[in-house]
Each structure stands twice: as structure tokens, then as C-alpha cells.
């Protein structure tokens, strides 16, 4: 089946388990002279697969942005497919906020955002996926451990690991309100998963991901080797993390909601092809096939 331009370096969603695959690509593609990150930051990102940068969105902009999230949510039709809800009905995620809001579009182009993405990926970039994540108090549920790249490769046809996510906190991230946990260093290994992708997997995977997640033995070994770090910090902080870094979150039973703007930058040299392990590509709002270089 695979044409020469569609060689699968990262087989996944398999019938039987296979050994983990060492990553082929570097995690950092640019040099210190290419952007705002100093060499020690680049080295840390390369080593751990993530980087935290405070003050990515300035304090005076945060209330506007929080208000904008409410406006976007209120303006969308109840049955808009870009709105993902918890089983109880509260909104969990809204996709394509950068196309629904000029304010979010401006965040993409901030001096604290776009040049960092370009530097890490060593090229021009475009938005592969963008979302607002809203984790309400009391009822917010988490995400099981996964690598984003595993899904983007299997279901969206992303060929190489050359994408980076920027999650900007709009509320305080405490250790106890469902903040993101990462397995530092796990981005250096691709963990193939077992289980075929069902048709329209995204109808359920965006609320609870069951397919494309590593098994418990694999996760136990990864955590034995690398431990777990957690992203905590004030509103306006950004967590930059590699597309292949294993991460997940618990539920939020505190009264303290947690929301973030989540931007995935992909290299213009890593555009999507046919899915590697799914019956058909996912919709454009989950995985951009029309590449708009961010200038
Ligand atoms: O589907 C996506 O693109 C993202 N969402 C989930 C639940 N897993 C993979 C990726 O992070
Ligand atoms: Fe994820």
C-alpha cells in the first residue's frame, strides 16, 4: 500500500505489540540565533521535551482573552461540531478559535509565541490544530496518557515529529485542579499502540481517548525511567511541548476552573498526507490540510 512518499516510520494502531521506536528526528530544529530561546532553553527542550515560559500573554490582556472565550462559546450554535462537550453537557473544548476570534488570532502572532515556534521547528510554521480547553470546577475530567503525535500520525497523516504545542494558561494552574502532567524525555521514543482505529474515532476520542494510548506496562516503564513533571503556574504562562511527549491529566474536583488556549504549530515542511492508520482523514477543524503559513 505505502507509496515511496508515504513510508511509515512510526507504525501504530497495530494488531500486536511491537517494541518502542527511537525517534528519528531532532526535537529542536533551529539554532540560538534563529529566535528568542537561549541555547540552555533549547537544550532543555531537547532533553525534556517541554519548556515553560511565564508572561507569554501579558496580565492586562488576560481578562479580554477570558471574556473572548465566553463570547466564542455563546456565539456558536449548540450543534456546531467544533464544540466538544462533557457527558453532562458542559463545554470541554472549542476547536478553531483562531478562526472565530481576532483576539485569539493575535495570540498566534505574539512576539512571545510565533518566533518561539519558528525557532523550535527551524522553519516557517502553520497552525495544525487550535483549541480552547475549558476544565470546569467540580466536574472537569482529564485526559488519559497519550502522545499527540501518535494520533496526528495515525489519524491525520502527519509524517514526521516536527510539530510543537503551546498551551497558554488563562487561569492559575495548581497541582490540584487537573493540571497537565508530562513524562519528561518520553518524546525521544515513539510508543506504538495496539488496537485498530474505529471509523469516526474522533466522535468519542476528544472526550475520552481509549484508542492510541500506551498500555500500562509501557507507561510504568516510561515513568520508572523518566518520572513525572507537572505544569503549574500563573495565568499567562505557556507550556511548550513536543508533539511526541507523553502527557495526561486528572480530573478537577476543586471549585477552581482551569482554561487554556492550545495552539499546535507544524512545520510547513511536514504537511499532512493520507492517514497512516485510520479509514479516512479527520475534519479540517481538527487537522488543517489547507496550509496557511503564519506570517
Ligand atoms: O485528537 C487530538 O488531536 C488530540 N486529542 C486527544 C484526546 N488526543 C490526541 C491529541 O492530543
Ligand atoms: Fe494531548
PDB file of C-alpha atoms and ligand atoms in Angstrom:
ATOM      1  CA  UNK A   1       0.000   0.000   0.000  1.00  0.00           C
ATOM      2  CA  UNK A   2       2.644   2.536   1.021  1.00  0.00           C
ATOM      3  CA  UNK A   3       3.983   4.645  -1.837  1.00  0.00           C
ATOM      4  CA  UNK A   4       7.603   5.827  -1.549  1.00  0.00           C
ATOM      5  CA  UNK A   5       6.419   9.260  -0.359  1.00  0.00           C
ATOM      6  CA  UNK A   6       4.280   7.648   2.319  1.00  0.00           C
ATOM      7  CA  UNK A   7       6.751   5.441   4.158  1.00  0.00           C
ATOM      8  CA  UNK A   8       5.552   4.764   7.693  1.00  0.00           C
ATOM      9  CA  UNK A   9       8.410   5.399  10.109  1.00  0.00           C
ATOM     10  CA  UNK A  10       6.080   5.099  13.079  1.00  0.00           C
ATOM     11  CA  UNK A  11       3.699   2.132  12.757  1.00  0.00           C
ATOM     12  CA  UNK A  12       0.873   2.226  15.309  1.00  0.00           C
ATOM     13  CA  UNK A  13      -2.738   1.050  15.980  1.00  0.00           C
ATOM     14  CA  UNK A  14      -1.420  -2.463  15.413  1.00  0.00           C
ATOM     15  CA  UNK A  15      -2.848  -5.951  15.885  1.00  0.00           C
ATOM     16  CA  UNK A  16       0.094  -6.978  18.105  1.00  0.00           C
ATOM     17  CA  UNK A  17       2.501  -5.054  20.309  1.00  0.00           C
ATOM     18  CA  UNK A  18       5.933  -4.169  18.889  1.00  0.00           C
ATOM     19  CA  UNK A  19       8.960  -2.619  20.588  1.00  0.00           C
ATOM     20  CA  UNK A  20       9.195   1.137  21.132  1.00  0.00           C
ATOM     21  CA  UNK A  21      10.894   3.020  18.274  1.00  0.00           C
ATOM     22  CA  UNK A  22      13.664   5.560  18.925  1.00  0.00           C
ATOM     23  CA  UNK A  23      12.687   8.901  17.462  1.00  0.00           C
ATOM     24  CA  UNK A  24      14.245   9.675  14.084  1.00  0.00           C
ATOM     25  CA  UNK A  25      14.076  13.485  14.124  1.00  0.00           C
ATOM     26  CA  UNK A  26      15.661  16.040  16.439  1.00  0.00           C
ATOM     27  CA  UNK A  27      13.338  17.764  18.930  1.00  0.00           C
ATOM     28  CA  UNK A  28      14.892  21.173  18.217  1.00  0.00           C
ATOM     29  CA  UNK A  29      15.422  22.165  14.587  1.00  0.00           C
ATOM     30  CA  UNK A  30      16.542  25.802  14.941  1.00  0.00           C
ATOM     31  CA  UNK A  31      19.627  27.441  16.460  1.00  0.00           C
ATOM     32  CA  UNK A  32      20.024  30.046  19.188  1.00  0.00           C
ATOM     33  CA  UNK A  33      20.434  32.745  16.524  1.00  0.00           C
ATOM     34  CA  UNK A  34      17.054  31.830  14.991  1.00  0.00           C
ATOM     35  CA  UNK A  35      14.864  33.174  17.799  1.00  0.00           C
ATOM     36  CA  UNK A  36      14.298  34.254  21.375  1.00  0.00           C
ATOM     37  CA  UNK A  37      15.237  30.979  23.134  1.00  0.00           C
ATOM     38  CA  UNK A  38      18.767  30.817  24.533  1.00  0.00           C
ATOM     39  CA  UNK A  39      20.908  27.732  23.979  1.00  0.00           C
ATOM     40  CA  UNK A  40      20.237  26.428  27.513  1.00  0.00           C
ATOM     41  CA  UNK A  41      16.484  26.625  26.834  1.00  0.00           C
ATOM     42  CA  UNK A  42      16.898  24.809  23.530  1.00  0.00           C
ATOM     43  CA  UNK A  43      18.990  22.151  25.262  1.00  0.00           C
ATOM     44  CA  UNK A  44      16.394  21.730  27.993  1.00  0.00           C
ATOM     45  CA  UNK A  45      13.596  21.394  25.443  1.00  0.00           C
ATOM     46  CA  UNK A  46      15.630  18.856  23.521  1.00  0.00           C
ATOM     47  CA  UNK A  47      16.337  16.883  26.697  1.00  0.00           C
ATOM     48  CA  UNK A  48      12.966  17.014  28.474  1.00  0.00           C
ATOM     49  CA  UNK A  49      10.582  17.730  25.589  1.00  0.00           C
ATOM     50  CA  UNK A  50       8.993  20.780  27.159  1.00  0.00           C
ATOM     51  CA  UNK A  51       9.632  24.335  28.307  1.00  0.00           C
ATOM     52  CA  UNK A  52       7.614  26.730  30.485  1.00  0.00           C
ATOM     53  CA  UNK A  53       7.612  30.446  29.670  1.00  0.00           C
ATOM     54  CA  UNK A  54       5.905  32.873  32.039  1.00  0.00           C
ATOM     55  CA  UNK A  55       4.410  36.132  30.755  1.00  0.00           C
ATOM     56  CA  UNK A  56       3.591  34.789  27.305  1.00  0.00           C
ATOM     57  CA  UNK A  57       0.320  36.720  27.435  1.00  0.00           C
ATOM     58  CA  UNK A  58       0.559  39.928  29.449  1.00  0.00           C
ATOM     59  CA  UNK A  59      -1.600  40.453  32.527  1.00  0.00           C
ATOM     60  CA  UNK A  60      -3.603  43.331  31.026  1.00  0.00           C
ATOM     61  CA  UNK A  61      -4.648  41.123  28.083  1.00  0.00           C
ATOM     62  CA  UNK A  62      -5.824  38.151  30.127  1.00  0.00           C
ATOM     63  CA  UNK A  63      -9.280  39.500  31.127  1.00  0.00           C
ATOM     64  CA  UNK A  64     -10.007  40.323  27.466  1.00  0.00           C
ATOM     65  CA  UNK A  65      -8.998  36.852  26.402  1.00  0.00           C
ATOM     66  CA  UNK A  66     -11.036  35.146  29.123  1.00  0.00           C
ATOM     67  CA  UNK A  67     -14.033  37.256  28.119  1.00  0.00           C
ATOM     68  CA  UNK A  68     -13.440  36.293  24.491  1.00  0.00           C
ATOM     69  CA  UNK A  69     -13.660  32.579  25.349  1.00  0.00           C
ATOM     70  CA  UNK A  70     -17.095  33.172  26.854  1.00  0.00           C
ATOM     71  CA  UNK A  71     -18.155  35.144  23.785  1.00  0.00           C
ATOM     72  CA  UNK A  72     -16.980  32.417  21.374  1.00  0.00           C
ATOM     73  CA  UNK A  73     -18.821  29.771  23.370  1.00  0.00           C
ATOM     74  CA  UNK A  74     -22.017  31.857  23.477  1.00  0.00           C
ATOM     75  CA  UNK A  75     -21.933  32.688  19.734  1.00  0.00           C
ATOM     76  CA  UNK A  76     -21.611  29.132  18.441  1.00  0.00           C
ATOM     77  CA  UNK A  77     -24.631  27.008  17.576  1.00  0.00           C
ATOM     78  CA  UNK A  78     -25.367  24.286  20.098  1.00  0.00           C
ATOM     79  CA  UNK A  79     -24.731  21.594  17.475  1.00  0.00           C
ATOM     80  CA  UNK A  80     -21.554  23.108  15.982  1.00  0.00           C
ATOM     81  CA  UNK A  81     -19.156  20.141  15.561  1.00  0.00           C
ATOM     82  CA  UNK A  82     -16.245  22.286  16.778  1.00  0.00           C
ATOM     83  CA  UNK A  83     -17.776  22.342  20.255  1.00  0.00           C
ATOM     84  CA  UNK A  84     -16.886  19.261  22.329  1.00  0.00           C
ATOM     85  CA  UNK A  85     -18.953  18.661  25.463  1.00  0.00           C
ATOM     86  CA  UNK A  86     -18.574  16.602  28.622  1.00  0.00           C
ATOM     87  CA  UNK A  87     -21.195  13.850  29.017  1.00  0.00           C
ATOM     88  CA  UNK A  88     -23.023  16.236  31.377  1.00  0.00           C
ATOM     89  CA  UNK A  89     -23.231  18.910  28.677  1.00  0.00           C
ATOM     90  CA  UNK A  90     -20.656  21.476  29.801  1.00  0.00           C
ATOM     91  CA  UNK A  91     -18.216  22.609  27.131  1.00  0.00           C
ATOM     92  CA  UNK A  92     -14.854  20.833  27.218  1.00  0.00           C
ATOM     93  CA  UNK A  93     -13.134  22.161  24.074  1.00  0.00           C
ATOM     94  CA  UNK A  94     -13.794  24.503  21.176  1.00  0.00           C
ATOM     95  CA  UNK A  95     -11.749  23.974  18.022  1.00  0.00           C
ATOM     96  CA  UNK A  96     -10.548  26.639  15.562  1.00  0.00           C
ATOM     97  CA  UNK A  97     -10.797  29.567  17.995  1.00  0.00           C
ATOM     98  CA  UNK A  98      -8.181  31.406  15.904  1.00  0.00           C
ATOM     99  CA  UNK A  99     -10.673  31.468  13.021  1.00  0.00           C
ATOM    100  CA  UNK A 100     -13.547  32.520  15.285  1.00  0.00           C
ATOM    101  CA  UNK A 101     -11.778  35.329  17.110  1.00  0.00           C
ATOM    102  CA  UNK A 102      -9.414  38.075  16.017  1.00  0.00           C
ATOM    103  CA  UNK A 103      -8.077  38.231  19.584  1.00  0.00           C
ATOM    104  CA  UNK A 104      -7.038  34.559  19.517  1.00  0.00           C
ATOM    105  CA  UNK A 105      -5.575  35.058  16.025  1.00  0.00           C
ATOM    106  CA  UNK A 106      -3.430  37.837  17.520  1.00  0.00           C
ATOM    107  CA  UNK A 107      -2.155  35.474  20.229  1.00  0.00           C
ATOM    108  CA  UNK A 108      -0.798  33.184  17.498  1.00  0.00           C
ATOM    109  CA  UNK A 109       1.272  36.098  16.169  1.00  0.00           C
ATOM    110  CA  UNK A 110       2.576  37.409  19.510  1.00  0.00           C
ATOM    111  CA  UNK A 111       6.319  38.078  19.720  1.00  0.00           C
ATOM    112  CA  UNK A 112       6.351  35.610  22.634  1.00  0.00           C
ATOM    113  CA  UNK A 113       4.681  32.893  20.550  1.00  0.00           C
ATOM    114  CA  UNK A 114       5.318  32.755  16.796  1.00  0.00           C
ATOM    115  CA  UNK A 115       9.126  33.279  16.897  1.00  0.00           C
ATOM    116  CA  UNK A 116       9.415  30.502  19.510  1.00  0.00           C
ATOM    117  CA  UNK A 117       7.503  28.078  17.294  1.00  0.00           C
ATOM    118  CA  UNK A 118       9.650  29.003  14.298  1.00  0.00           C
ATOM    119  CA  UNK A 119      12.856  28.587  16.271  1.00  0.00           C
ATOM    120  CA  UNK A 120      11.943  25.190  17.715  1.00  0.00           C
ATOM    121  CA  UNK A 121      10.829  23.856  14.328  1.00  0.00           C
ATOM    122  CA  UNK A 122      13.536  25.614  12.303  1.00  0.00           C
ATOM    123  CA  UNK A 123      11.164  26.677   9.531  1.00  0.00           C
ATOM    124  CA  UNK A 124       8.024  28.600   8.738  1.00  0.00           C
ATOM    125  CA  UNK A 125       5.009  27.196  10.527  1.00  0.00           C
ATOM    126  CA  UNK A 126       1.255  26.878  10.246  1.00  0.00           C
ATOM    127  CA  UNK A 127      -1.499  26.023  12.700  1.00  0.00           C
ATOM    128  CA  UNK A 128      -2.200  22.299  12.534  1.00  0.00           C
ATOM    129  CA  UNK A 129      -4.839  22.431  15.271  1.00  0.00           C
ATOM    130  CA  UNK A 130      -6.051  25.062  17.728  1.00  0.00           C
ATOM    131  CA  UNK A 131      -8.478  24.703  20.583  1.00  0.00           C
ATOM    132  CA  UNK A 132      -9.694  26.278  23.758  1.00  0.00           C
ATOM    133  CA  UNK A 133      -9.781  23.818  26.637  1.00  0.00           C
ATOM    134  CA  UNK A 134     -12.139  24.544  29.486  1.00  0.00           C
ATOM    135  CA  UNK A 135     -11.895  22.422  32.589  1.00  0.00           C
ATOM    136  CA  UNK A 136     -14.700  23.495  34.896  1.00  0.00           C
ATOM    137  CA  UNK A 137     -14.521  23.184  38.664  1.00  0.00           C
ATOM    138  CA  UNK A 138     -16.029  20.060  40.276  1.00  0.00           C
ATOM    139  CA  UNK A 139     -16.934  18.265  37.029  1.00  0.00           C
ATOM    140  CA  UNK A 140     -13.927  18.703  34.738  1.00  0.00           C
ATOM    141  CA  UNK A 141     -12.446  15.404  33.608  1.00  0.00           C
ATOM    142  CA  UNK A 142      -8.917  14.761  32.416  1.00  0.00           C
ATOM    143  CA  UNK A 143      -7.172  13.081  29.533  1.00  0.00           C
ATOM    144  CA  UNK A 144      -5.523   9.678  29.776  1.00  0.00           C
ATOM    145  CA  UNK A 145      -1.807   9.402  28.939  1.00  0.00           C
ATOM    146  CA  UNK A 146      -1.041   9.836  25.251  1.00  0.00           C
ATOM    147  CA  UNK A 147       1.336  11.257  22.680  1.00  0.00           C
ATOM    148  CA  UNK A 148      -0.394  13.794  20.433  1.00  0.00           C
ATOM    149  CA  UNK A 149       1.833  12.819  17.526  1.00  0.00           C
ATOM    150  CA  UNK A 150       0.575   9.242  17.745  1.00  0.00           C
ATOM    151  CA  UNK A 151      -2.934  10.476  16.891  1.00  0.00           C
ATOM    152  CA  UNK A 152      -1.785  13.064  14.347  1.00  0.00           C
ATOM    153  CA  UNK A 153       0.298  10.424  12.571  1.00  0.00           C
ATOM    154  CA  UNK A 154      -2.310   7.653  12.662  1.00  0.00           C
ATOM    155  CA  UNK A 155      -5.453   9.692  12.029  1.00  0.00           C
ATOM    156  CA  UNK A 156      -4.203  12.847  10.284  1.00  0.00           C
ATOM    157  CA  UNK A 157      -1.224  11.576   8.249  1.00  0.00           C
ATOM    158  CA  UNK A 158       1.410  13.799   9.877  1.00  0.00           C
ATOM    159  CA  UNK A 159       4.634  12.252   8.529  1.00  0.00           C
ATOM    160  CA  UNK A 160       7.396  13.327  10.938  1.00  0.00           C
ATOM    161  CA  UNK A 161       7.692  14.539  14.521  1.00  0.00           C
ATOM    162  CA  UNK A 162       8.158  18.194  13.688  1.00  0.00           C
ATOM    163  CA  UNK A 163       5.287  19.906  15.475  1.00  0.00           C
ATOM    164  CA  UNK A 164       5.078  21.683  18.808  1.00  0.00           C
ATOM    165  CA  UNK A 165       2.180  22.600  21.081  1.00  0.00           C
ATOM    166  CA  UNK A 166       1.845  25.844  23.009  1.00  0.00           C
ATOM    167  CA  UNK A 167      -0.664  25.709  25.850  1.00  0.00           C
ATOM    168  CA  UNK A 168      -1.286  29.148  27.337  1.00  0.00           C
ATOM    169  CA  UNK A 169      -2.883  29.182  30.791  1.00  0.00           C
ATOM    170  CA  UNK A 170      -5.715  31.656  31.265  1.00  0.00           C
ATOM    171  CA  UNK A 171      -6.318  30.635  34.886  1.00  0.00           C
ATOM    172  CA  UNK A 172      -3.962  29.577  37.664  1.00  0.00           C
ATOM    173  CA  UNK A 173      -2.695  26.003  37.200  1.00  0.00           C
ATOM    174  CA  UNK A 174      -2.411  24.335  40.603  1.00  0.00           C
ATOM    175  CA  UNK A 175      -1.219  20.791  41.254  1.00  0.00           C
ATOM    176  CA  UNK A 176      -4.785  20.000  42.324  1.00  0.00           C
ATOM    177  CA  UNK A 177      -7.056  21.411  39.583  1.00  0.00           C
ATOM    178  CA  UNK A 178      -6.326  18.930  36.817  1.00  0.00           C
ATOM    179  CA  UNK A 179      -3.081  20.478  35.591  1.00  0.00           C
ATOM    180  CA  UNK A 180      -1.171  18.718  32.867  1.00  0.00           C
ATOM    181  CA  UNK A 181       1.361  16.021  33.776  1.00  0.00           C
ATOM    182  CA  UNK A 182       4.182  15.124  31.402  1.00  0.00           C
ATOM    183  CA  UNK A 183       6.741  12.313  31.259  1.00  0.00           C
ATOM    184  CA  UNK A 184       9.937  14.287  30.594  1.00  0.00           C
ATOM    185  CA  UNK A 185      12.184  12.696  27.988  1.00  0.00           C
ATOM    186  CA  UNK A 186       9.456  10.378  26.675  1.00  0.00           C
ATOM    187  CA  UNK A 187       9.364  12.423  23.433  1.00  0.00           C
ATOM    188  CA  UNK A 188      12.587  10.661  22.368  1.00  0.00           C
ATOM    189  CA  UNK A 189      10.702   7.373  21.950  1.00  0.00           C
ATOM    190  CA  UNK A 190       7.675   6.562  19.813  1.00  0.00           C
ATOM    191  CA  UNK A 191       5.435   4.054  21.573  1.00  0.00           C
ATOM    192  CA  UNK A 192       3.408   2.102  19.002  1.00  0.00           C
ATOM    193  CA  UNK A 193      -0.082   1.295  20.270  1.00  0.00           C
ATOM    194  CA  UNK A 194      -2.327  -1.739  19.868  1.00  0.00           C
ATOM    195  CA  UNK A 195      -5.875  -1.536  18.512  1.00  0.00           C
ATOM    196  CA  UNK A 196      -7.317  -0.539  15.169  1.00  0.00           C
ATOM    197  CA  UNK A 197      -8.764   2.968  14.741  1.00  0.00           C
ATOM    198  CA  UNK A 198     -12.566   2.744  14.582  1.00  0.00           C
ATOM    199  CA  UNK A 199     -14.403   4.777  11.946  1.00  0.00           C
ATOM    200  CA  UNK A 200     -15.077   8.299  13.239  1.00  0.00           C
ATOM    201  CA  UNK A 201     -12.938   7.705  16.322  1.00  0.00           C
ATOM    202  CA  UNK A 202     -12.909  11.462  16.915  1.00  0.00           C
ATOM    203  CA  UNK A 203     -16.600  11.365  17.839  1.00  0.00           C
ATOM    204  CA  UNK A 204     -15.523   9.882  21.177  1.00  0.00           C
ATOM    205  CA  UNK A 205     -11.724  10.325  21.448  1.00  0.00           C
ATOM    206  CA  UNK A 206     -11.938  14.038  22.186  1.00  0.00           C
ATOM    207  CA  UNK A 207     -13.868  13.344  25.380  1.00  0.00           C
ATOM    208  CA  UNK A 208     -12.128  10.127  26.421  1.00  0.00           C
ATOM    209  CA  UNK A 209      -9.250   8.696  24.424  1.00  0.00           C
ATOM    210  CA  UNK A 210      -9.233   4.879  24.519  1.00  0.00           C
ATOM    211  CA  UNK A 211      -7.506   4.066  21.227  1.00  0.00           C
ATOM    212  CA  UNK A 212      -3.912   5.097  20.578  1.00  0.00           C
ATOM    213  CA  UNK A 213      -2.781   5.065  24.197  1.00  0.00           C
ATOM    214  CA  UNK A 214       0.219   3.117  25.531  1.00  0.00           C
ATOM    215  CA  UNK A 215      -0.506   0.050  27.684  1.00  0.00           C
ATOM    216  CA  UNK A 216       0.075   0.097  31.442  1.00  0.00           C
ATOM    217  CA  UNK A 217       3.337  -1.880  31.305  1.00  0.00           C
ATOM    218  CA  UNK A 218       4.760   0.598  28.805  1.00  0.00           C
ATOM    219  CA  UNK A 219       3.660   3.573  30.902  1.00  0.00           C
ATOM    220  CA  UNK A 220       5.074   2.006  34.065  1.00  0.00           C
ATOM    221  CA  UNK A 221       8.460   1.541  32.406  1.00  0.00           C
ATOM    222  CA  UNK A 222       8.417   5.083  30.988  1.00  0.00           C
ATOM    223  CA  UNK A 223       7.637   6.589  34.403  1.00  0.00           C
ATOM    224  CA  UNK A 224      10.246   4.368  36.118  1.00  0.00           C
ATOM    225  CA  UNK A 225      12.781   5.745  33.679  1.00  0.00           C
ATOM    226  CA  UNK A 226      11.720   9.399  33.458  1.00  0.00           C
ATOM    227  CA  UNK A 227       9.375  10.215  36.386  1.00  0.00           C
ATOM    228  CA  UNK A 228       6.546  12.725  36.017  1.00  0.00           C
ATOM    229  CA  UNK A 229       6.631  16.539  35.916  1.00  0.00           C
ATOM    230  CA  UNK A 230       3.619  18.776  36.251  1.00  0.00           C
ATOM    231  CA  UNK A 231       2.900  22.137  34.630  1.00  0.00           C
ATOM    232  CA  UNK A 232       1.777  24.619  37.271  1.00  0.00           C
ATOM    233  CA  UNK A 233       1.911  28.386  37.122  1.00  0.00           C
ATOM    234  CA  UNK A 234       0.112  31.700  36.859  1.00  0.00           C
ATOM    235  CA  UNK A 235      -2.219  32.804  34.084  1.00  0.00           C
ATOM    236  CA  UNK A 236      -0.322  33.998  31.028  1.00  0.00           C
ATOM    237  CA  UNK A 237       2.287  31.195  31.313  1.00  0.00           C
ATOM    238  CA  UNK A 238       2.883  28.983  28.320  1.00  0.00           C
ATOM    239  CA  UNK A 239       3.824  25.330  28.264  1.00  0.00           C
ATOM    240  CA  UNK A 240       5.627  24.446  25.053  1.00  0.00           C
ATOM    241  CA  UNK A 241       5.820  20.728  24.462  1.00  0.00           C
ATOM    242  CA  UNK A 242       6.977  18.391  21.759  1.00  0.00           C
ATOM    243  CA  UNK A 243       4.307  16.609  19.712  1.00  0.00           C
ATOM    244  CA  UNK A 244       5.533  13.217  20.893  1.00  0.00           C
ATOM    245  CA  UNK A 245       5.796  13.929  24.654  1.00  0.00           C
ATOM    246  CA  UNK A 246       3.615  11.608  26.743  1.00  0.00           C
ATOM    247  CA  UNK A 247       1.170  13.649  28.815  1.00  0.00           C
ATOM    248  CA  UNK A 248      -2.182  13.426  30.576  1.00  0.00           C
ATOM    249  CA  UNK A 249      -4.299  14.997  33.280  1.00  0.00           C
ATOM    250  CA  UNK A 250      -6.531  14.017  36.164  1.00  0.00           C
ATOM    251  CA  UNK A 251      -9.999  15.323  36.959  1.00  0.00           C
ATOM    252  CA  UNK A 252     -10.724  18.635  38.618  1.00  0.00           C
ATOM    253  CA  UNK A 253     -12.844  18.232  41.732  1.00  0.00           C
ATOM    254  CA  UNK A 254     -11.810  21.630  43.113  1.00  0.00           C
ATOM    255  CA  UNK A 255     -14.031  24.706  42.603  1.00  0.00           C
ATOM    256  CA  UNK A 256     -11.147  26.276  40.644  1.00  0.00           C
ATOM    257  CA  UNK A 257     -11.651  26.082  36.878  1.00  0.00           C
ATOM    258  CA  UNK A 258      -8.744  25.700  34.518  1.00  0.00           C
ATOM    259  CA  UNK A 259      -8.794  27.037  30.976  1.00  0.00           C
ATOM    260  CA  UNK A 260      -6.174  27.408  28.295  1.00  0.00           C
ATOM    261  CA  UNK A 261      -5.642  28.350  24.685  1.00  0.00           C
ATOM    262  CA  UNK A 262      -3.940  25.486  22.917  1.00  0.00           C
ATOM    263  CA  UNK A 263      -2.046  26.088  19.660  1.00  0.00           C
ATOM    264  CA  UNK A 264      -0.319  23.385  17.646  1.00  0.00           C
ATOM    265  CA  UNK A 265       2.307  24.605  15.209  1.00  0.00           C
ATOM    266  CA  UNK A 266       3.529  22.298  12.477  1.00  0.00           C
ATOM    267  CA  UNK A 267       6.471  22.864  10.141  1.00  0.00           C
ATOM    268  CA  UNK A 268       5.462  23.806   6.590  1.00  0.00           C
ATOM    269  CA  UNK A 269       7.852  21.007   5.587  1.00  0.00           C
ATOM    270  CA  UNK A 270       5.772  18.420   7.456  1.00  0.00           C
ATOM    271  CA  UNK A 271       2.367  18.743   5.816  1.00  0.00           C
ATOM    272  CA  UNK A 272      -0.285  16.089   6.217  1.00  0.00           C
ATOM    273  CA  UNK A 273      -0.784  13.195   3.827  1.00  0.00           C
ATOM    274  CA  UNK A 274      -3.199  10.291   3.963  1.00  0.00           C
ATOM    275  CA  UNK A 275      -3.747   8.901   7.470  1.00  0.00           C
ATOM    276  CA  UNK A 276      -1.243   6.165   8.349  1.00  0.00           C
ATOM    277  CA  UNK A 277      -3.728   4.142  10.415  1.00  0.00           C
ATOM    278  CA  UNK A 278      -7.309   5.330  10.022  1.00  0.00           C
ATOM    279  CA  UNK A 279     -10.045   4.796   7.438  1.00  0.00           C
ATOM    280  CA  UNK A 280     -10.247   8.482   6.409  1.00  0.00           C
ATOM    281  CA  UNK A 281      -8.801  11.872   7.353  1.00  0.00           C
ATOM    282  CA  UNK A 282     -10.389  13.811  10.202  1.00  0.00           C
ATOM    283  CA  UNK A 283     -12.228  17.088   9.570  1.00  0.00           C
ATOM    284  CA  UNK A 284     -10.265  20.246   8.776  1.00  0.00           C
ATOM    285  CA  UNK A 285     -11.101  21.841  12.156  1.00  0.00           C
ATOM    286  CA  UNK A 286      -9.163  19.032  13.909  1.00  0.00           C
ATOM    287  CA  UNK A 287      -6.264  18.823  11.458  1.00  0.00           C
ATOM    288  CA  UNK A 288      -5.539  21.508   8.885  1.00  0.00           C
ATOM    289  CA  UNK A 289      -4.886  20.253   5.373  1.00  0.00           C
ATOM    290  CA  UNK A 290      -5.098  23.726   3.869  1.00  0.00           C
ATOM    291  CA  UNK A 291      -1.816  25.208   4.958  1.00  0.00           C
ATOM    292  CA  UNK A 292      -1.823  28.890   5.883  1.00  0.00           C
ATOM    293  CA  UNK A 293       1.735  29.915   6.715  1.00  0.00           C
ATOM    294  CA  UNK A 294       1.659  32.181   9.778  1.00  0.00           C
ATOM    295  CA  UNK A 295       3.378  35.396   8.791  1.00  0.00           C
TER     296      UNK A 295
HETATM  297  O1  LIG B   1      -7.182  14.348  18.879  1.00  0.00           O
HETATM  298  C1  LIG B   1      -6.280  15.175  19.019  1.00  0.00           C
HETATM  299  O2  LIG B   1      -5.784  15.749  18.069  1.00  0.00           O
HETATM  300  C2  LIG B   1      -5.766  15.421  20.399  1.00  0.00           C
HETATM  301  N1  LIG B   1      -6.707  14.975  21.373  1.00  0.00           N
HETATM  302  C3  LIG B   1      -6.594  13.867  22.051  1.00  0.00           C
HETATM  303  C4  LIG B   1      -7.575  13.484  23.073  1.00  0.00           C
HETATM  304  N2  LIG B   1      -5.568  13.029  21.853  1.00  0.00           N
HETATM  305  C5  LIG B   1      -4.617  13.272  20.818  1.00  0.00           C
HETATM  306  C6  LIG B   1      -4.457  14.737  20.617  1.00  0.00           C
HETATM  307  O3  LIG B   1      -3.931  15.277  21.822  1.00  0.00           O
HETATM  308 FE1  LIG B   2      -2.730  15.833  24.104  1.00  0.00          FE
END
